Amino acid sequence: LSLQSPLLAVAEAEIRNEADAQRIEAGGKLDLNNIGVRAFQQFPGMYPYLASKIVLGGPYDSVDDVLKLDLSDRQREVFEQYKENFTVTPPRDALNEGDDRINNGIYR
Amino acid sequence: ADLGTLTYDQIKDTGLANKCLSLKESARGTIPLEAGKKYALTDLCLEPQEFFVKEEPGNKRQKAEFVPGKVLTRYTSSLDQVYGDLALKADGTVSFTEKGGIDFQAITVLLPGGEEVPFLFTVKGLVASTSEPATSINTSTDLRGGYRVPSYRTSNFLDPKARGLTTGYESAVAIPSAGDAEDLTKENVKRFVTGQGEISLAVSKVDGATGEVAGVFTAIQPSDTDMGGKEAVDVKLVGQFYGRIEPADA
């Protein structure tokens, strides 16, 4: 699991907002490598247990990699049901560091 | 003093909670390590005592050097309860891999000129190894390695103009005409800058009976960048560490 981007590379690259870039890349779907646990609340049966397994089990190369986790039959079933809503993009420091995916401090 | 024998009231408001445990001068044993066995380094405590900031020279003839600073966050500067795996690698060197604990602390240092330098002191993801093959942890063991330094602020932080990375405005809305001014891009487009630090842990005291080790550490890592708004400067920390080595289950 390598999350670091060297300082120099950041300084030389074009200045862009990583969160916006992720949203564009994810194309309206939920990105299993960058979303927080609360984003799973819209899918009955996923929050909190399956959601936290998915968030802690990453990063993933493809959506189907989630099925390689230690899941119960019921959890597999639920995940298969909502699979179409998910995608994966590279994990980003801006969204992963500081345990922001477990609790980003926004309660609403 | 043995912190374990003190009560909450005896520690509260004294600054003692920021201290690491220490070993007696007589602790000069060794902790043998066997290849193939798993060990854990637990309760690792890092207490920085001296703080330096690298200052660029005023003229070309001088070299950049570390200037001592005064710590302003003096009751909250230690890392504690850091844990991870300790193992003999295939090449015979000893390696510690950090896994968790209270492994970051936001510290501000005041420089002689009045400048304040904030930085996130951490050992996140540290992998520290000895340079030579070893079969024990003794009083001449040196562990050295790199770690990840995440941004001082996380993505939800709003700056004084309410601009942020994952939230907030995109520019300082009180000056609409300067909203897309190029010289403000660095301030308007927030970035999460992750840096790389390096630490060396020099073991100087070992209690073979209890598995405790203690010594001196030196860490060099980048400071805060104000979410990409300014250049990071190097910060050097020197201090004491303490930890416990025990066989890991499994």
Coordinates of C-alpha atoms in Angstrom, one line a residue:
Chain A
L1 CA 0.0 0.0 0.0
S2 CA 1.9 3.1 -1.2
L3 CA 0.1 6.4 -0.7
Q4 CA 2.9 8.9 -0.9
S5 CA 3.5 11.3 -3.7
P6 CA 7.0 12.9 -3.5
L7 CA 7.0 16.6 -2.8
L8 CA 8.9 17.4 -6.0
A9 CA 6.4 15.7 -8.2
V10 CA 3.6 17.8 -6.6
A11 CA 5.5 21.0 -7.1
E12 CA 6.2 20.4 -10.7
A13 CA 2.8 19.0 -11.7
E14 CA 0.0 21.3 -12.7
I15 CA -2.0 22.7 -9.7
R16 CA -5.3 20.9 -9.6
N17 CA -7.8 19.9 -7.0
E18 CA -7.5 16.1 -6.3
A19 CA -11.0 15.8 -5.0
D20 CA -12.5 17.3 -8.2
A21 CA -10.2 15.1 -10.3
Q22 CA -11.4 12.0 -8.5
R23 CA -15.1 13.0 -8.9
I24 CA -14.6 13.5 -12.7
E25 CA -12.7 10.2 -13.0
A26 CA -15.4 8.3 -11.0
G27 CA -18.0 9.5 -13.5
G28 CA -21.0 9.8 -11.2
K29 CA -20.3 6.4 -9.6
L30 CA -19.1 5.8 -6.0
D31 CA -15.4 5.1 -5.9
L32 CA -14.5 2.2 -3.6
N33 CA -10.9 3.5 -3.1
N34 CA -11.9 7.0 -2.0
I35 CA -15.4 7.3 -0.5
G36 CA -16.1 7.2 3.2
V37 CA -18.3 4.7 5.1
R38 CA -21.2 7.1 5.2
A39 CA -21.6 7.1 1.5
F40 CA -22.8 3.5 1.8
Q41 CA -25.8 4.5 3.8
Q42 CA -28.0 4.9 0.7
F43 CA -27.7 1.1 0.1
P44 CA -29.8 -0.8 2.6
G45 CA -27.7 -3.6 4.2
M46 CA -24.3 -2.1 3.5
Y47 CA -23.8 0.3 6.4
P48 CA -22.0 0.0 8.7
Y49 CA -20.5 -3.5 8.7
L50 CA -20.0 -4.2 5.0
A51 CA -19.1 -0.5 4.4
S52 CA -16.3 -0.6 7.0
K53 CA -15.0 -4.0 5.6
I54 CA -14.8 -2.5 2.2
V55 CA -13.2 0.8 3.3
L56 CA -10.6 -1.0 5.5
G57 CA -10.0 -3.8 2.9
G58 CA -8.8 -1.6 0.1
P59 CA -7.3 -0.4 -2.2
Y60 CA -8.9 -2.4 -5.0
D61 CA -7.9 -2.8 -8.6
S62 CA -11.4 -3.6 -9.7
V63 CA -14.9 -3.5 -8.2
D64 CA -14.9 -7.3 -8.1
D65 CA -11.8 -7.4 -5.9
V66 CA -14.2 -6.7 -3.0
L67 CA -15.4 -10.3 -3.3
K68 CA -11.9 -11.5 -2.3
L69 CA -12.5 -10.1 1.2
D70 CA -13.7 -12.3 4.0
L71 CA -17.4 -11.7 3.6
S72 CA -20.5 -13.6 4.6
D73 CA -22.9 -15.0 2.0
R74 CA -25.4 -12.4 2.8
Q75 CA -22.8 -9.6 2.4
R76 CA -21.8 -11.0 -1.0
E77 CA -25.4 -11.0 -2.0
V78 CA -25.9 -7.4 -1.0
F79 CA -22.7 -6.3 -2.7
E80 CA -23.7 -8.0 -5.9
Q81 CA -27.0 -6.3 -5.8
Y82 CA -25.5 -2.8 -5.7
K83 CA -22.3 -3.5 -7.6
E84 CA -23.4 -1.4 -10.6
N85 CA -23.2 1.8 -8.5
F86 CA -19.5 1.4 -7.8
T87 CA -16.3 2.0 -9.6
V88 CA -12.6 2.3 -8.7
T89 CA -10.0 5.0 -9.3
P90 CA -6.5 5.3 -7.8
P91 CA -6.6 5.9 -4.0
R92 CA -5.9 9.6 -3.3
D93 CA -4.0 10.9 -0.2
A94 CA -6.4 13.9 -0.1
L95 CA -9.3 11.5 0.5
N96 CA -7.6 8.6 2.4
E97 CA -5.3 10.2 4.9
G98 CA -6.3 11.2 8.4
D99 CA -8.8 8.4 8.6
D100 CA -11.1 10.7 6.7
R101 CA -13.0 7.7 5.1
I102 CA -14.0 6.4 8.6
N103 CA -14.9 9.8 10.0
N104 CA -14.3 13.1 8.1
G105 CA -15.9 15.2 10.8
I106 CA -18.9 16.1 8.7
Y107 CA -22.2 15.1 10.4
R108 CA -25.3 16.0 8.6
Chain B
A1 CA 9.9 8.9 37.9
D2 CA 7.8 5.8 37.3
L3 CA 4.7 7.2 35.6
G4 CA 2.8 4.0 36.3
T5 CA 2.7 4.7 40.1
L6 CA 1.3 8.2 39.7
T7 CA -2.4 9.1 39.9
Y8 CA -4.3 11.2 37.3
D9 CA -4.3 14.2 39.6
Q10 CA -0.5 14.0 40.0
I11 CA 0.0 14.0 36.2
K12 CA -2.7 16.5 35.2
D13 CA -1.4 19.9 34.2
T14 CA 2.2 19.0 34.9
G15 CA 3.4 18.1 31.5
L16 CA 4.4 14.6 32.7
A17 CA 1.9 13.0 30.3
N18 CA 4.1 14.2 27.5
K19 CA 7.1 12.4 28.8
C20 CA 8.3 9.0 27.7
L21 CA 9.3 6.3 30.2
S22 CA 13.0 5.9 30.6
L23 CA 15.4 3.1 31.6
K24 CA 18.1 3.1 34.2
E25 CA 21.7 3.8 33.1
S26 CA 22.5 0.2 34.2
A27 CA 20.2 -1.3 31.5
R28 CA 22.9 -2.6 29.2
G29 CA 21.5 -6.1 28.3
T30 CA 20.6 -7.6 24.9
I31 CA 17.3 -8.9 23.5
P32 CA 18.2 -11.9 21.2
L33 CA 16.1 -12.2 18.0
E34 CA 15.7 -15.6 16.2
A35 CA 15.2 -15.8 12.5
G36 CA 11.7 -17.0 11.5
K37 CA 10.1 -15.8 14.8
K38 CA 7.8 -12.9 14.9
Y39 CA 8.3 -10.0 17.3
A40 CA 6.4 -6.8 18.0
L41 CA 7.7 -3.4 19.1
T42 CA 4.9 -2.0 21.2
D43 CA 4.3 1.1 23.4
L44 CA 6.9 3.0 21.3
C45 CA 7.1 6.5 22.7
L46 CA 9.0 9.3 20.9
E47 CA 9.5 12.5 22.9
P48 CA 11.2 15.3 20.9
Q49 CA 13.3 17.5 23.1
E50 CA 15.2 19.7 20.6
F51 CA 13.7 21.3 17.5
F52 CA 15.5 22.7 14.5
V53 CA 14.3 24.3 11.3
K54 CA 16.4 24.5 8.2
E55 CA 16.9 28.1 7.2
E56 CA 17.9 29.2 3.7
P57 CA 21.0 31.3 3.9
G58 CA 20.8 35.1 3.6
N59 CA 23.6 35.2 1.0
K60 CA 25.2 32.8 -1.5
R61 CA 28.4 32.2 0.6
Q62 CA 26.5 30.6 3.5
K63 CA 25.1 27.1 3.6
A64 CA 21.5 26.2 4.6
E65 CA 21.6 25.1 8.2
F66 CA 19.3 24.0 11.0
V67 CA 18.5 26.8 13.4
P68 CA 17.2 25.8 16.9
G69 CA 13.6 26.8 17.6
K70 CA 11.4 26.9 20.7
V71 CA 8.5 24.6 20.8
L72 CA 5.2 26.3 21.4
T73 CA 3.0 23.2 21.7
R74 CA 5.0 21.9 24.6
Y75 CA 2.4 19.6 26.3
T76 CA 1.4 17.8 23.2
S77 CA 4.5 16.9 21.2
S78 CA 5.2 13.2 22.0
L79 CA 4.0 10.2 20.0
D80 CA 3.0 7.2 22.2
Q81 CA 1.6 3.7 22.1
V82 CA 3.0 3.3 18.6
Y83 CA 3.2 -0.4 17.6
G84 CA 4.4 -2.5 14.7
D85 CA 6.2 -5.6 13.6
L86 CA 9.8 -6.3 14.4
A87 CA 11.4 -9.1 12.4
L88 CA 14.7 -10.4 11.0
K89 CA 14.6 -10.1 7.3
A90 CA 16.0 -12.6 4.8
D91 CA 19.3 -10.7 4.6
G92 CA 19.7 -10.8 8.4
T93 CA 18.9 -7.2 9.1
V94 CA 16.4 -6.2 11.8
S95 CA 13.4 -4.3 10.5
F96 CA 10.6 -2.5 12.2
T97 CA 7.3 -1.7 10.4
E98 CA 5.0 0.8 12.0
K99 CA 1.3 -0.2 12.1
G100 CA -0.5 2.3 14.3
G101 CA -0.8 4.1 17.6
I102 CA -0.8 7.7 18.5
D103 CA 1.5 8.3 15.6
F104 CA 1.1 12.0 14.7
Q105 CA 1.2 15.3 16.7
A106 CA 0.7 18.8 15.3
I107 CA 3.6 20.9 16.6
T108 CA 4.6 24.5 16.2
V109 CA 8.1 25.8 16.6
L110 CA 9.0 29.5 17.1
L111 CA 12.2 30.6 15.3
P112 CA 14.5 33.4 16.7
G113 CA 13.3 35.8 14.0
G114 CA 9.7 35.4 15.2
E115 CA 8.5 33.1 12.5
E116 CA 6.3 30.2 13.5
V117 CA 6.7 26.9 11.7
P118 CA 3.9 24.4 12.0
F119 CA 4.5 20.7 11.1
L120 CA 2.9 17.3 11.6
F121 CA 5.4 15.2 13.6
T122 CA 4.7 11.6 12.7
V123 CA 6.1 8.2 12.0
K124 CA 3.3 6.9 9.8
G125 CA 4.2 3.9 7.7
L126 CA 7.7 3.9 9.1
V127 CA 10.0 1.0 7.9
A128 CA 13.2 1.2 9.9
S129 CA 16.1 -1.3 9.4
T130 CA 19.6 -1.9 10.7
S131 CA 22.3 -1.4 8.1
E132 CA 24.2 -4.6 9.1
P133 CA 22.8 -8.1 9.8
A134 CA 22.1 -8.6 13.5
T135 CA 20.9 -11.3 15.8
S136 CA 19.9 -9.2 18.7
I137 CA 18.8 -5.7 19.9
N138 CA 21.6 -4.3 21.9
T139 CA 23.0 -1.0 23.0
S140 CA 24.6 -0.3 19.6
T141 CA 21.6 -1.1 17.5
D142 CA 20.7 1.6 15.0
L143 CA 17.3 1.5 13.2
R144 CA 17.0 3.9 10.3
G145 CA 14.2 4.4 7.8
G146 CA 11.6 6.6 6.0
Y147 CA 8.1 7.4 6.9
R148 CA 5.1 9.3 5.3
V149 CA 4.3 12.8 6.4
P150 CA 0.7 13.6 5.5
S151 CA -0.6 17.2 5.1
Y152 CA -0.8 19.2 8.3
R153 CA -4.5 19.9 7.4
T154 CA -6.9 17.4 6.1
S155 CA -9.2 17.9 3.1
N156 CA -12.1 19.4 5.0
F157 CA -10.1 22.3 6.3
L158 CA -11.3 25.7 5.4
D159 CA -8.8 28.5 5.2
P160 CA -9.7 32.1 6.5
K161 CA -11.4 32.8 3.2
A162 CA -13.4 29.6 3.5
R163 CA -11.6 27.9 0.6
G164 CA -11.0 24.2 1.0
L165 CA -10.1 21.0 -0.8
T166 CA -13.2 18.9 -0.6
T167 CA -15.5 21.7 0.5
G168 CA -15.7 25.5 0.7
Y169 CA -15.4 28.3 -1.9
E170 CA -13.1 28.1 -4.9
S171 CA -11.8 31.6 -4.4
A172 CA -11.9 34.5 -2.0
V173 CA -15.4 35.6 -2.8
A174 CA -15.0 39.1 -1.3
I175 CA -12.7 40.1 -4.2
P176 CA -14.7 38.7 -7.2
S177 CA -12.4 40.3 -9.8
A178 CA -9.4 38.4 -8.4
G179 CA -11.3 35.1 -8.5
D180 CA -9.2 33.6 -11.3
A181 CA -6.1 35.7 -10.8
E182 CA -3.2 33.4 -11.7
D183 CA -1.0 34.5 -8.8
L184 CA -3.7 33.3 -6.4
T185 CA -4.0 29.9 -8.0
K186 CA -1.7 28.3 -5.3
E187 CA -4.0 29.8 -2.6
N188 CA -7.3 29.0 -4.3
V189 CA -6.6 25.4 -5.4
K190 CA -5.9 23.5 -2.3
R191 CA -3.6 20.5 -2.4
F192 CA -3.0 17.7 0.0
V193 CA 0.8 17.5 0.1
T194 CA 2.3 14.3 1.4
G195 CA 6.0 14.4 2.2
Q196 CA 8.6 11.9 3.2
G197 CA 10.5 12.0 6.5
E198 CA 13.5 10.0 7.8
I199 CA 14.2 8.9 11.3
S200 CA 17.1 7.1 13.0
L201 CA 16.5 5.3 16.3
A202 CA 19.8 4.8 18.2
V203 CA 19.2 2.2 21.0
S204 CA 21.3 3.1 24.0
K205 CA 19.6 1.2 26.9
V206 CA 18.3 -2.3 26.8
D207 CA 16.7 -4.3 29.6
G208 CA 16.9 -7.9 28.5
A209 CA 14.6 -9.1 31.3
T210 CA 11.6 -6.9 30.5
G211 CA 12.2 -6.4 26.8
E212 CA 12.4 -2.6 27.2
V213 CA 14.6 -0.5 25.0
A214 CA 15.3 3.2 25.1
G215 CA 17.6 5.6 23.3
V216 CA 17.9 8.7 21.2
F217 CA 16.1 9.5 18.0
T218 CA 16.8 12.0 15.2
A219 CA 14.1 12.8 12.6
I220 CA 14.1 15.1 9.6
Q221 CA 10.9 15.7 7.9
P222 CA 9.1 18.4 5.9
S223 CA 6.9 21.1 7.5
D224 CA 3.4 22.2 6.8
T225 CA 2.8 23.7 3.3
D226 CA -0.5 25.5 4.1
M227 CA -2.2 23.1 1.6
G228 CA 0.3 23.7 -1.1
G229 CA 0.3 27.5 -0.6
K230 CA 4.0 27.7 0.3
E231 CA 7.2 25.6 0.2
A232 CA 7.8 23.1 3.0
V233 CA 11.0 23.6 5.0
D234 CA 12.9 20.8 6.7
V235 CA 12.4 20.3 10.4
K236 CA 14.8 18.3 12.5
L237 CA 13.7 16.8 15.9
V238 CA 16.0 15.2 18.4
G239 CA 14.7 13.4 21.5
Q240 CA 14.3 10.3 23.6
F241 CA 12.4 7.2 22.7
Y242 CA 11.2 4.2 24.6
G243 CA 9.6 0.9 23.5
R244 CA 9.0 -2.7 24.4
I245 CA 9.9 -5.7 22.4
E246 CA 7.9 -8.9 22.8
P247 CA 7.3 -12.1 20.9
A248 CA 4.3 -11.8 18.7
D249 CA 1.6 -14.5 18.9
A250 CA 1.0 -16.8 15.9

